[in-house]
Amino acid sequence: MITVLAVHFSVAVLAPFLFRAWGRNAFYALAAVPAASFGWLLVQHGAVYSGSGAVAEVFEWIPGLHLELAFRMDALAWVMSLLVLGVGSLVLVYCGRYFKKKDQDLGAFGAQLLAFAGAMFGLVTADDLLLLFIFWELTTILSYLLIGFARTRLAARRSALQALMVTTAGGLAMLVGLVMLGHAAGTYRISAILDQASTLAGGPSGAMVGAAVVLILVGAITKSALVPFHFWLPGAMAAPTPVSAYLHAAAMVKAGIYLVARLAPGFSETAYWQPVVLGLGLATMLVGGYRALRQTDIKLILAYGTVSQLGFLIMVVGLGTPDAALAGLAMLLAHGLFKATLFLVVGIIDHQSGTRDVRKLSGVFRSSRALGIVAAVGAASMAGVPLMGGFVAKESVLEAFVHHAGDPHSGPWGMVVLAGLVLGSVLTFAYSARFMWGAFAAKPGVEPTPFKAISPSFLAAPAILSLLTLVYGLWPVPVDGWIQPYAALFASTAPDAGTPAEQAGHLALWHGFTPALGLTAATFVLGAAMYFGRNAVARAQSLVPAWVDGDRTYQRIIGALDDAAVWITGRTQRGSLYYYLAVILSVAFILPLSVILLAGKDLPAGIYLVDPNSPLQLVAGVGIVIGALAAVRANKRFLAVLMVSVTGYGIALLFALQGAPDLALTQMLVETIILVAFVLAMRSLPAELRDRTGGKYRVLRVIIGLGFGVTMVFAAIFAMGARTAIPVSLQFPQLAYEGGGGLNVVNVTLVDIRAWDTFGEISVLALAATGVASLIFVRGRGERLQSSASVAEGTVGRFHGVDPGSRDGAALAVSRKFAAAARDAWIVAGRTLAPERRSIIFEVVTRLIFHSMIIFSLYLLLAGHNLPGGGFAGGLTAGLALTIRYLAGGRFELREAAPLGAGALLGGGLALAAVSGVMPLLLGGQVFQSAIIEIWLPVFGDIKFVTSTIFDIGVYIVVVGLVLDVLRSLGAEIDEHFEERSAASGHHREPERAPELQQEGEPGAMPAETTAKGKG
């Protein structure tokens, strides 16, 4: 099973490349994946239906958290997989002729459809509640993308968002229920939970289990579009027809039905199960059938018919009796076959005629009799006409509810449900006939619809499905054998109950003259009467006032939420930083202070203001306080930022004095990078801080600031004094040395013991860098800065210098002769910066220390496993080296120093870290597990290499990419904006210049011999 999933998702990743090479014919290659998986599924029949009745695969993921990839193929999963894989392969074949050669984004569409097939297969085979939820949400996301395939159509985007919000809301409720159920059972294994379901429902945690089941049912009814959430499914018809045929007939909407069927053997007797399942199911069946008769779009007729059938299905699979379980799975298979057939037929009609309106379609059957016959088989099966699979399944359903109505335990509600079921079947027959009439009949007064000939390859998929529908009806024995093991799960153990097969009954084309057959005959008569009296029915429906409309209600709720959000935002997001900080800090100190005061705890013993063993702490503390007060009192932005950095460096000193060199080094490097970033950003801001400490709320701000600071101090003191257990960190040195193979506890913790945390942190760094870039770059991220060579020709017209005839111009021309060298090895500042912006001392120092800093950063990276350092500190050091080179030479120099784009570094570092975590899993280990390799090499001697160093290298690259992104965003890009602004305004400011602008023979250029002497 895991192989089937891996193949589906792997080929989905490759799908865009296949479409680029083969065009729409790549759909046939994609169809081979579920088709091959379908063949594998047939081979598994013997293993599933013999012995224990299930095939299981379990892969440990995070054993410490009891997380595992658990899959189980039993009778229910096998039958569902038939639909998911079989119909999926046929729909992909159909796509090969449904779409046109010129259609765009087919690669993405094919990838999403194939990935959806894999996600649905994972959902029905998952044997873990959390794993099931993961696949559940994958289907939600993929359905959103598929429904909104036509991105330029407002209706498609709106419908996709609506489906996403409704199903996601239900999924969140379901997640709470799954967690509650798993907690109550003490396991998240679905098979284990069902084995102890009766004990759970009747035990001390019965109320919690009942609430969990109701929450899980909320997820099921939103996914399967039951009332009151039924409105999203007709809206989803904005999707391409293959999506409707697969997701909304055979796969996605069946997820809720599957979930109910999966839990029914254990929880159908819980308190709220029957009211929810039968009540909402019956309401959905009637509402969907009623609305289907009002539609003039044949696709919407099928959509509302699907809503009606989903209510029908959830009633029968949730009834909780052996015969209902048999009938439910039989109906599920039949519905998947005939509804997929009809949706594909609608796609062909729309494709060949250009319309789906019943008022415009006329004489289509005469134009394509083969298509009409295929549709007639599907519609007859939907209506429950004899010889069809739908008839066999519906007879079993009616038989099950006849038995339910006669059960004394069901009371009068059993007869009410049966009557509603018959009425819903009458509506089903009527809208099935309406579909055939609207799509194929020759209508008086309507011109025959032009209809292009259909290629056999286009008709193949619906024809195969209709043939299977007919075979199912004529020979239901194989289907009966597939379903009986599932129905046996509901069998009663009473002595007079009979065998499981006798309790469940069996599928057959003819059961004799039974009450169910009589009810079927009645539905045919009443349904035919509604069809032939369709004009009278339409007039009667027009007289009925508009009932509560689900879609309109949804729009009103969303509108009310938007209005409430605007109201709240207008009163809270006032654009005042003082206001925001006041609210945040007030809450942050009032709540902890209240807890401290109410607790009435005494201060812990042994508190001291200054460590007597380290009196320098007092000096550092005084420096931090002075820096903080100076930052508050500063009236210039640069001075304020500088004073904030003083506090940061003071904290680094405290770390060093406390014996934490790693923290001190990292704090110092981070503080330096932040200082540079602030200074670069402040170039676009006014120099002065106006109203820095003024305003009528000045005293209140002082109180809040002091209150927050004092509260945090005492909160930390009480928290440290409240410890009762032994800190887990005391074991870190031993774990670092024995498990991580290193002496530096801090670094080993980051790259080994808590590698998951670090991976999350570097992911956040990448997101932060992207955020900074998105705020600065308007036309793109600027992955590659313009080099000194590439901008020479294009930027000549942008340089506006001073008037050459003026005194300043003459002085500048003379300065240029001595300021530019034509062939600098590196640091091209002499050729790119105006003379007044250069610092020769800075350039010389940069030449001296740049390479040393890079080497030192690599040393910190490689030595960090045993000595102070590591990937984070090394990356910051390399970033500082790039910062110095940018400050010395400008943006062209930054391009020369870092030819790789920041995005490439960020992505490459993340990828390397991820690969280092996944590789152990592929070798039989755990994610992010480290291996210690000890080897002897000539000259070097004994070498110990820990594979977590590879992860640390990824951290190093990500940090360098982050710094480079900041320099390119806040530095180089803003430089260029300044130049453009200066050029546009005609301001006499010399911008950065490409070196090639200063060639020999130009005014101000140095002769070759002078250049040579200058370099000597």
PDB file of C-alpha atoms in Angstrom, residues 627-861:
ATOM      1  CA  GLY A 627      21.697  51.475  27.044  1.00  0.00           C
ATOM      2  CA  ALA A 628      17.964  50.930  27.590  1.00  0.00           C
ATOM      3  CA  LEU A 629      17.467  54.371  29.171  1.00  0.00           C
ATOM      4  CA  ALA A 630      19.525  56.026  26.447  1.00  0.00           C
ATOM      5  CA  ALA A 631      17.458  54.297  23.764  1.00  0.00           C
ATOM      6  CA  VAL A 632      14.304  55.674  25.381  1.00  0.00           C
ATOM      7  CA  ARG A 633      15.700  59.205  25.582  1.00  0.00           C
ATOM      8  CA  ALA A 634      17.347  59.259  22.128  1.00  0.00           C
ATOM      9  CA  ASN A 635      15.931  61.714  19.587  1.00  0.00           C
ATOM     10  CA  LYS A 636      17.728  60.256  16.576  1.00  0.00           C
ATOM     11  CA  ARG A 637      16.883  56.899  15.045  1.00  0.00           C
ATOM     12  CA  PHE A 638      20.483  55.831  14.621  1.00  0.00           C
ATOM     13  CA  LEU A 639      21.335  56.680  18.214  1.00  0.00           C
ATOM     14  CA  ALA A 640      18.279  54.771  19.477  1.00  0.00           C
ATOM     15  CA  VAL A 641      19.207  51.656  17.499  1.00  0.00           C
ATOM     16  CA  LEU A 642      22.811  51.938  18.648  1.00  0.00           C
ATOM     17  CA  MET A 643      21.724  52.078  22.283  1.00  0.00           C
ATOM     18  CA  VAL A 644      19.455  49.049  21.804  1.00  0.00           C
ATOM     19  CA  SER A 645      22.487  47.213  20.449  1.00  0.00           C
ATOM     20  CA  VAL A 646      24.414  48.191  23.579  1.00  0.00           C
ATOM     21  CA  THR A 647      21.851  46.241  25.615  1.00  0.00           C
ATOM     22  CA  GLY A 648      22.280  43.277  23.268  1.00  0.00           C
ATOM     23  CA  TYR A 649      26.046  43.288  23.593  1.00  0.00           C
ATOM     24  CA  GLY A 650      25.645  43.579  27.361  1.00  0.00           C
ATOM     25  CA  ILE A 651      23.520  40.438  27.385  1.00  0.00           C
ATOM     26  CA  ALA A 652      26.205  38.696  25.318  1.00  0.00           C
ATOM     27  CA  LEU A 653      28.715  39.680  27.999  1.00  0.00           C
ATOM     28  CA  LEU A 654      26.472  38.206  30.693  1.00  0.00           C
ATOM     29  CA  PHE A 655      26.311  34.935  28.759  1.00  0.00           C
ATOM     30  CA  ALA A 656      30.091  34.874  28.532  1.00  0.00           C
ATOM     31  CA  LEU A 657      30.488  35.577  32.248  1.00  0.00           C
ATOM     32  CA  GLN A 658      28.068  32.750  33.055  1.00  0.00           C
ATOM     33  CA  GLY A 659      30.179  30.256  31.127  1.00  0.00           C
ATOM     34  CA  ALA A 660      28.063  30.074  27.961  1.00  0.00           C
ATOM     35  CA  PRO A 661      30.478  30.978  25.144  1.00  0.00           C
ATOM     36  CA  ASP A 662      28.187  29.557  22.444  1.00  0.00           C
ATOM     37  CA  LEU A 663      25.304  31.771  23.504  1.00  0.00           C
ATOM     38  CA  ALA A 664      27.595  34.775  23.886  1.00  0.00           C
ATOM     39  CA  LEU A 665      29.085  34.289  20.417  1.00  0.00           C
ATOM     40  CA  THR A 666      25.694  33.833  18.788  1.00  0.00           C
ATOM     41  CA  GLN A 667      24.179  36.795  20.629  1.00  0.00           C
ATOM     42  CA  MET A 668      27.041  39.031  19.575  1.00  0.00           C
ATOM     43  CA  LEU A 669      26.811  38.006  15.932  1.00  0.00           C
ATOM     44  CA  VAL A 670      23.029  38.312  15.847  1.00  0.00           C
ATOM     45  CA  GLU A 671      23.176  41.740  17.463  1.00  0.00           C
ATOM     46  CA  THR A 672      25.703  42.912  14.873  1.00  0.00           C
ATOM     47  CA  ILE A 673      23.630  41.665  11.936  1.00  0.00           C
ATOM     48  CA  ILE A 674      20.488  43.251  13.371  1.00  0.00           C
ATOM     49  CA  LEU A 675      22.320  46.546  13.847  1.00  0.00           C
ATOM     50  CA  VAL A 676      23.433  46.538  10.208  1.00  0.00           C
ATOM     51  CA  ALA A 677      19.915  45.684   9.022  1.00  0.00           C
ATOM     52  CA  PHE A 678      18.405  48.512  11.071  1.00  0.00           C
ATOM     53  CA  VAL A 679      20.937  51.012   9.822  1.00  0.00           C
ATOM     54  CA  LEU A 680      20.319  50.001   6.214  1.00  0.00           C
ATOM     55  CA  ALA A 681      16.564  50.219   6.622  1.00  0.00           C
ATOM     56  CA  MET A 682      16.725  53.603   8.377  1.00  0.00           C
ATOM     57  CA  ARG A 683      18.153  55.217   5.255  1.00  0.00           C
ATOM     58  CA  SER A 684      14.579  55.451   3.986  1.00  0.00           C
ATOM     59  CA  LEU A 685      13.280  57.001   7.221  1.00  0.00           C
ATOM     60  CA  PRO A 686      13.638  60.489   8.684  1.00  0.00           C
ATOM     61  CA  ALA A 687      16.698  60.878  10.865  1.00  0.00           C
ATOM     62  CA  GLU A 688      14.865  62.369  13.833  1.00  0.00           C
ATOM     63  CA  LEU A 689      12.398  60.658  16.148  1.00  0.00           C
ATOM     64  CA  ARG A 690       9.602  63.120  16.648  1.00  0.00           C
ATOM     65  CA  ASP A 691       7.378  62.918  19.738  1.00  0.00           C
ATOM     66  CA  ARG A 692       9.642  60.129  20.954  1.00  0.00           C
ATOM     67  CA  THR A 693       8.579  60.429  24.573  1.00  0.00           C
ATOM     68  CA  GLY A 694       5.895  63.052  24.424  1.00  0.00           C
ATOM     69  CA  GLY A 695       2.145  62.777  24.419  1.00  0.00           C
ATOM     70  CA  LYS A 696      -0.550  62.851  27.098  1.00  0.00           C
ATOM     71  CA  TYR A 697      -0.139  59.136  27.851  1.00  0.00           C
ATOM     72  CA  ARG A 698       3.530  59.397  28.733  1.00  0.00           C
ATOM     73  CA  VAL A 699       3.035  58.478  32.414  1.00  0.00           C
ATOM     74  CA  LEU A 700       0.816  55.538  31.479  1.00  0.00           C
ATOM     75  CA  ARG A 701       3.478  54.225  29.098  1.00  0.00           C
ATOM     76  CA  VAL A 702       6.121  54.480  31.830  1.00  0.00           C
ATOM     77  CA  ILE A 703       3.886  52.550  34.244  1.00  0.00           C
ATOM     78  CA  ILE A 704       3.195  49.825  31.700  1.00  0.00           C
ATOM     79  CA  GLY A 705       6.874  49.494  30.788  1.00  0.00           C
ATOM     80  CA  LEU A 706       8.038  49.290  34.396  1.00  0.00           C
ATOM     81  CA  GLY A 707       5.201  46.971  35.332  1.00  0.00           C
ATOM     82  CA  PHE A 708       5.995  44.581  32.515  1.00  0.00           C
ATOM     83  CA  GLY A 709       9.715  44.521  33.318  1.00  0.00           C
ATOM     84  CA  VAL A 710       9.249  43.969  37.054  1.00  0.00           C
ATOM     85  CA  THR A 711       6.564  41.326  36.518  1.00  0.00           C
ATOM     86  CA  MET A 712       8.743  39.349  34.145  1.00  0.00           C
ATOM     87  CA  VAL A 713      11.616  39.396  36.646  1.00  0.00           C
ATOM     88  CA  PHE A 714       9.476  38.029  39.459  1.00  0.00           C
ATOM     89  CA  ALA A 715       7.729  35.563  37.135  1.00  0.00           C
ATOM     90  CA  ALA A 716      11.144  34.147  36.211  1.00  0.00           C
ATOM     91  CA  ILE A 717      12.166  33.965  39.890  1.00  0.00           C
ATOM     92  CA  PHE A 718       8.971  32.164  40.914  1.00  0.00           C
ATOM     93  CA  ALA A 719       9.159  29.828  37.914  1.00  0.00           C
ATOM     94  CA  MET A 720      12.742  28.819  38.748  1.00  0.00           C
ATOM     95  CA  GLY A 721      11.862  28.347  42.397  1.00  0.00           C
ATOM     96  CA  ALA A 722       8.766  26.284  41.622  1.00  0.00           C
ATOM     97  CA  ARG A 723      10.650  23.438  39.970  1.00  0.00           C
ATOM     98  CA  THR A 724      10.049  20.075  41.637  1.00  0.00           C
ATOM     99  CA  ALA A 725      11.254  17.594  39.031  1.00  0.00           C
ATOM    100  CA  ILE A 726      14.814  17.011  37.923  1.00  0.00           C
ATOM    101  CA  PRO A 727      15.513  19.120  34.772  1.00  0.00           C
ATOM    102  CA  VAL A 728      15.737  17.010  31.648  1.00  0.00           C
ATOM    103  CA  SER A 729      18.624  19.202  30.496  1.00  0.00           C
ATOM    104  CA  LEU A 730      20.881  17.570  33.091  1.00  0.00           C
ATOM    105  CA  GLN A 731      20.998  14.512  30.844  1.00  0.00           C
ATOM    106  CA  PHE A 732      21.949  16.535  27.778  1.00  0.00           C
ATOM    107  CA  PRO A 733      25.752  16.358  28.269  1.00  0.00           C
ATOM    108  CA  GLN A 734      25.658  12.573  28.382  1.00  0.00           C
ATOM    109  CA  LEU A 735      23.218  12.400  25.489  1.00  0.00           C
ATOM    110  CA  ALA A 736      25.355  14.821  23.491  1.00  0.00           C
ATOM    111  CA  TYR A 737      28.512  12.814  23.969  1.00  0.00           C
ATOM    112  CA  GLU A 738      27.154   9.264  23.749  1.00  0.00           C
ATOM    113  CA  GLY A 739      24.315   9.759  21.305  1.00  0.00           C
ATOM    114  CA  GLY A 740      25.380  12.840  19.378  1.00  0.00           C
ATOM    115  CA  GLY A 741      29.115  12.217  19.347  1.00  0.00           C
ATOM    116  CA  GLY A 742      30.038  15.751  20.399  1.00  0.00           C
ATOM    117  CA  LEU A 743      31.290  17.707  23.393  1.00  0.00           C
ATOM    118  CA  ASN A 744      29.466  20.964  22.610  1.00  0.00           C
ATOM    119  CA  VAL A 745      26.118  20.359  24.283  1.00  0.00           C
ATOM    120  CA  VAL A 746      24.494  23.435  22.731  1.00  0.00           C
ATOM    121  CA  ASN A 747      25.353  22.565  19.154  1.00  0.00           C
ATOM    122  CA  VAL A 748      24.577  18.855  19.496  1.00  0.00           C
ATOM    123  CA  THR A 749      21.220  19.769  21.015  1.00  0.00           C
ATOM    124  CA  LEU A 750      20.421  21.985  18.041  1.00  0.00           C
ATOM    125  CA  VAL A 751      21.422  19.563  15.287  1.00  0.00           C
ATOM    126  CA  ASP A 752      20.642  16.231  16.930  1.00  0.00           C
ATOM    127  CA  ILE A 753      18.654  16.087  20.162  1.00  0.00           C
ATOM    128  CA  ARG A 754      16.210  18.802  19.063  1.00  0.00           C
ATOM    129  CA  ALA A 755      16.781  18.713  15.314  1.00  0.00           C
ATOM    130  CA  TRP A 756      13.043  19.021  14.610  1.00  0.00           C
ATOM    131  CA  ASP A 757      12.962  22.357  16.444  1.00  0.00           C
ATOM    132  CA  THR A 758      15.977  23.616  14.545  1.00  0.00           C
ATOM    133  CA  PHE A 759      14.502  22.550  11.226  1.00  0.00           C
ATOM    134  CA  GLY A 760      11.370  24.505  12.071  1.00  0.00           C
ATOM    135  CA  GLU A 761      13.479  27.502  13.012  1.00  0.00           C
ATOM    136  CA  ILE A 762      15.463  27.582   9.784  1.00  0.00           C
ATOM    137  CA  SER A 763      12.179  27.214   7.903  1.00  0.00           C
ATOM    138  CA  VAL A 764      10.973  30.318   9.726  1.00  0.00           C
ATOM    139  CA  LEU A 765      14.217  32.070   8.784  1.00  0.00           C
ATOM    140  CA  ALA A 766      13.556  31.287   5.124  1.00  0.00           C
ATOM    141  CA  LEU A 767      10.022  32.619   5.438  1.00  0.00           C
ATOM    142  CA  ALA A 768      11.276  35.751   7.180  1.00  0.00           C
ATOM    143  CA  ALA A 769      13.809  36.379   4.422  1.00  0.00           C
ATOM    144  CA  THR A 770      11.088  35.943   1.830  1.00  0.00           C
ATOM    145  CA  GLY A 771       8.910  38.392   3.745  1.00  0.00           C
ATOM    146  CA  VAL A 772      11.660  41.002   3.823  1.00  0.00           C
ATOM    147  CA  ALA A 773      12.281  40.548   0.115  1.00  0.00           C
ATOM    148  CA  SER A 774       8.575  40.786  -0.732  1.00  0.00           C
ATOM    149  CA  LEU A 775       8.330  44.117   1.083  1.00  0.00           C
ATOM    150  CA  ILE A 776      11.211  45.620  -0.902  1.00  0.00           C
ATOM    151  CA  PHE A 777      11.202  44.035  -4.343  1.00  0.00           C
ATOM    152  CA  VAL A 778       8.272  45.083  -6.474  1.00  0.00           C
ATOM    153  CA  ARG A 779       9.028  43.483  -9.833  1.00  0.00           C
ATOM    154  CA  GLY A 780      10.515  40.260  -8.499  1.00  0.00           C
ATOM    155  CA  ARG A 781      12.777  39.056  -5.770  1.00  0.00           C
ATOM    156  CA  GLY A 782      15.983  40.112  -7.479  1.00  0.00           C
ATOM    157  CA  GLU A 783      17.553  36.687  -7.276  1.00  0.00           C
ATOM    158  CA  ARG A 784      20.629  37.890  -9.117  1.00  0.00           C
ATOM    159  CA  LEU A 785      21.951  41.377  -8.702  1.00  0.00           C
ATOM    160  CA  GLN A 786      23.275  43.127 -11.763  1.00  0.00           C
ATOM    161  CA  SER A 787      26.963  42.487 -12.154  1.00  0.00           C
ATOM    162  CA  SER A 788      29.464  45.173 -12.916  1.00  0.00           C
ATOM    163  CA  ALA A 789      29.681  43.974 -16.521  1.00  0.00           C
ATOM    164  CA  SER A 790      26.002  43.476 -17.248  1.00  0.00           C
ATOM    165  CA  VAL A 791      24.834  46.940 -16.252  1.00  0.00           C
ATOM    166  CA  ALA A 792      27.467  48.987 -18.014  1.00  0.00           C
ATOM    167  CA  GLU A 793      25.635  49.622 -21.255  1.00  0.00           C
ATOM    168  CA  GLY A 794      22.152  49.847 -19.825  1.00  0.00           C
ATOM    169  CA  THR A 795      22.901  52.312 -17.071  1.00  0.00           C
ATOM    170  CA  VAL A 796      24.867  55.000 -18.897  1.00  0.00           C
ATOM    171  CA  GLY A 797      21.790  57.076 -19.470  1.00  0.00           C
ATOM    172  CA  ARG A 798      20.831  56.926 -15.832  1.00  0.00           C
ATOM    173  CA  PHE A 799      23.982  58.538 -14.441  1.00  0.00           C
ATOM    174  CA  HIS A 800      23.515  62.196 -13.836  1.00  0.00           C
ATOM    175  CA  GLY A 801      26.721  63.859 -12.586  1.00  0.00           C
ATOM    176  CA  VAL A 802      27.555  67.430 -11.920  1.00  0.00           C
ATOM    177  CA  ASP A 803      28.099  69.963 -14.688  1.00  0.00           C
ATOM    178  CA  PRO A 804      31.553  69.209 -16.197  1.00  0.00           C
ATOM    179  CA  GLY A 805      32.126  72.912 -16.762  1.00  0.00           C
ATOM    180  CA  SER A 806      31.646  73.860 -13.127  1.00  0.00           C
ATOM    181  CA  ARG A 807      34.348  73.942 -10.464  1.00  0.00           C
ATOM    182  CA  ASP A 808      32.813  70.914  -8.755  1.00  0.00           C
ATOM    183  CA  GLY A 809      32.710  69.072 -12.055  1.00  0.00           C
ATOM    184  CA  ALA A 810      36.371  69.729 -12.752  1.00  0.00           C
ATOM    185  CA  ALA A 811      37.355  68.634  -9.244  1.00  0.00           C
ATOM    186  CA  LEU A 812      35.310  65.465  -9.613  1.00  0.00           C
ATOM    187  CA  ALA A 813      36.898  64.663 -12.979  1.00  0.00           C
ATOM    188  CA  VAL A 814      40.384  65.005 -11.469  1.00  0.00           C
ATOM    189  CA  SER A 815      39.390  62.832  -8.537  1.00  0.00           C
ATOM    190  CA  ARG A 816      38.180  60.104 -10.856  1.00  0.00           C
ATOM    191  CA  LYS A 817      41.604  59.803 -12.446  1.00  0.00           C
ATOM    192  CA  PHE A 818      43.029  58.707  -9.133  1.00  0.00           C
ATOM    193  CA  ALA A 819      39.970  56.876  -7.831  1.00  0.00           C
ATOM    194  CA  ALA A 820      39.481  54.154 -10.423  1.00  0.00           C
ATOM    195  CA  ALA A 821      41.578  51.252 -11.482  1.00  0.00           C
ATOM    196  CA  ALA A 822      40.537  49.395 -14.611  1.00  0.00           C
ATOM    197  CA  ARG A 823      41.591  45.928 -13.555  1.00  0.00           C
ATOM    198  CA  ASP A 824      40.999  45.414  -9.865  1.00  0.00           C
ATOM    199  CA  ALA A 825      41.242  41.765  -8.852  1.00  0.00           C
ATOM    200  CA  TRP A 826      38.339  42.236  -6.444  1.00  0.00           C
ATOM    201  CA  ILE A 827      36.659  45.035  -4.490  1.00  0.00           C
ATOM    202  CA  VAL A 828      35.538  47.078  -7.464  1.00  0.00           C
ATOM    203  CA  ALA A 829      34.592  50.066  -5.302  1.00  0.00           C
ATOM    204  CA  GLY A 830      37.057  52.257  -7.107  1.00  0.00           C
ATOM    205  CA  ARG A 831      35.064  51.840 -10.291  1.00  0.00           C
ATOM    206  CA  THR A 832      31.528  51.742  -8.862  1.00  0.00           C
ATOM    207  CA  LEU A 833      31.391  54.248  -6.046  1.00  0.00           C
ATOM    208  CA  ALA A 834      31.655  58.003  -6.318  1.00  0.00           C
ATOM    209  CA  PRO A 835      34.927  59.234  -4.785  1.00  0.00           C
ATOM    210  CA  GLU A 836      33.161  61.025  -1.939  1.00  0.00           C
ATOM    211  CA  ARG A 837      31.544  57.718  -0.866  1.00  0.00           C
ATOM    212  CA  ARG A 838      34.774  55.721  -0.714  1.00  0.00           C
ATOM    213  CA  SER A 839      36.857  54.843   2.307  1.00  0.00           C
ATOM    214  CA  ILE A 840      40.306  53.646   1.356  1.00  0.00           C
ATOM    215  CA  ILE A 841      40.977  52.458   4.909  1.00  0.00           C
ATOM    216  CA  PHE A 842      37.762  50.438   4.894  1.00  0.00           C
ATOM    217  CA  GLU A 843      38.676  48.899   1.534  1.00  0.00           C
ATOM    218  CA  VAL A 844      42.138  47.934   2.753  1.00  0.00           C
ATOM    219  CA  VAL A 845      40.755  46.437   5.961  1.00  0.00           C
ATOM    220  CA  THR A 846      38.163  44.512   3.953  1.00  0.00           C
ATOM    221  CA  ARG A 847      40.905  43.110   1.718  1.00  0.00           C
ATOM    222  CA  LEU A 848      42.742  41.958   4.822  1.00  0.00           C
ATOM    223  CA  ILE A 849      39.918  40.359   6.800  1.00  0.00           C
ATOM    224  CA  PHE A 850      37.296  39.104   4.297  1.00  0.00           C
ATOM    225  CA  HIS A 851      38.936  35.801   3.446  1.00  0.00           C
ATOM    226  CA  SER A 852      40.000  35.287   7.038  1.00  0.00           C
ATOM    227  CA  MET A 853      36.396  35.724   8.182  1.00  0.00           C
ATOM    228  CA  ILE A 854      35.160  33.213   5.617  1.00  0.00           C
ATOM    229  CA  ILE A 855      37.775  30.694   6.759  1.00  0.00           C
ATOM    230  CA  PHE A 856      36.892  31.404  10.387  1.00  0.00           C
ATOM    231  CA  SER A 857      33.187  30.859   9.627  1.00  0.00           C
ATOM    232  CA  LEU A 858      34.007  27.442   8.132  1.00  0.00           C
ATOM    233  CA  TYR A 859      36.085  26.672  11.213  1.00  0.00           C
ATOM    234  CA  LEU A 860      33.140  27.551  13.470  1.00  0.00           C
ATOM    235  CA  LEU A 861      30.921  25.343  11.309  1.00  0.00           C
TER     236      LEU A 861
END
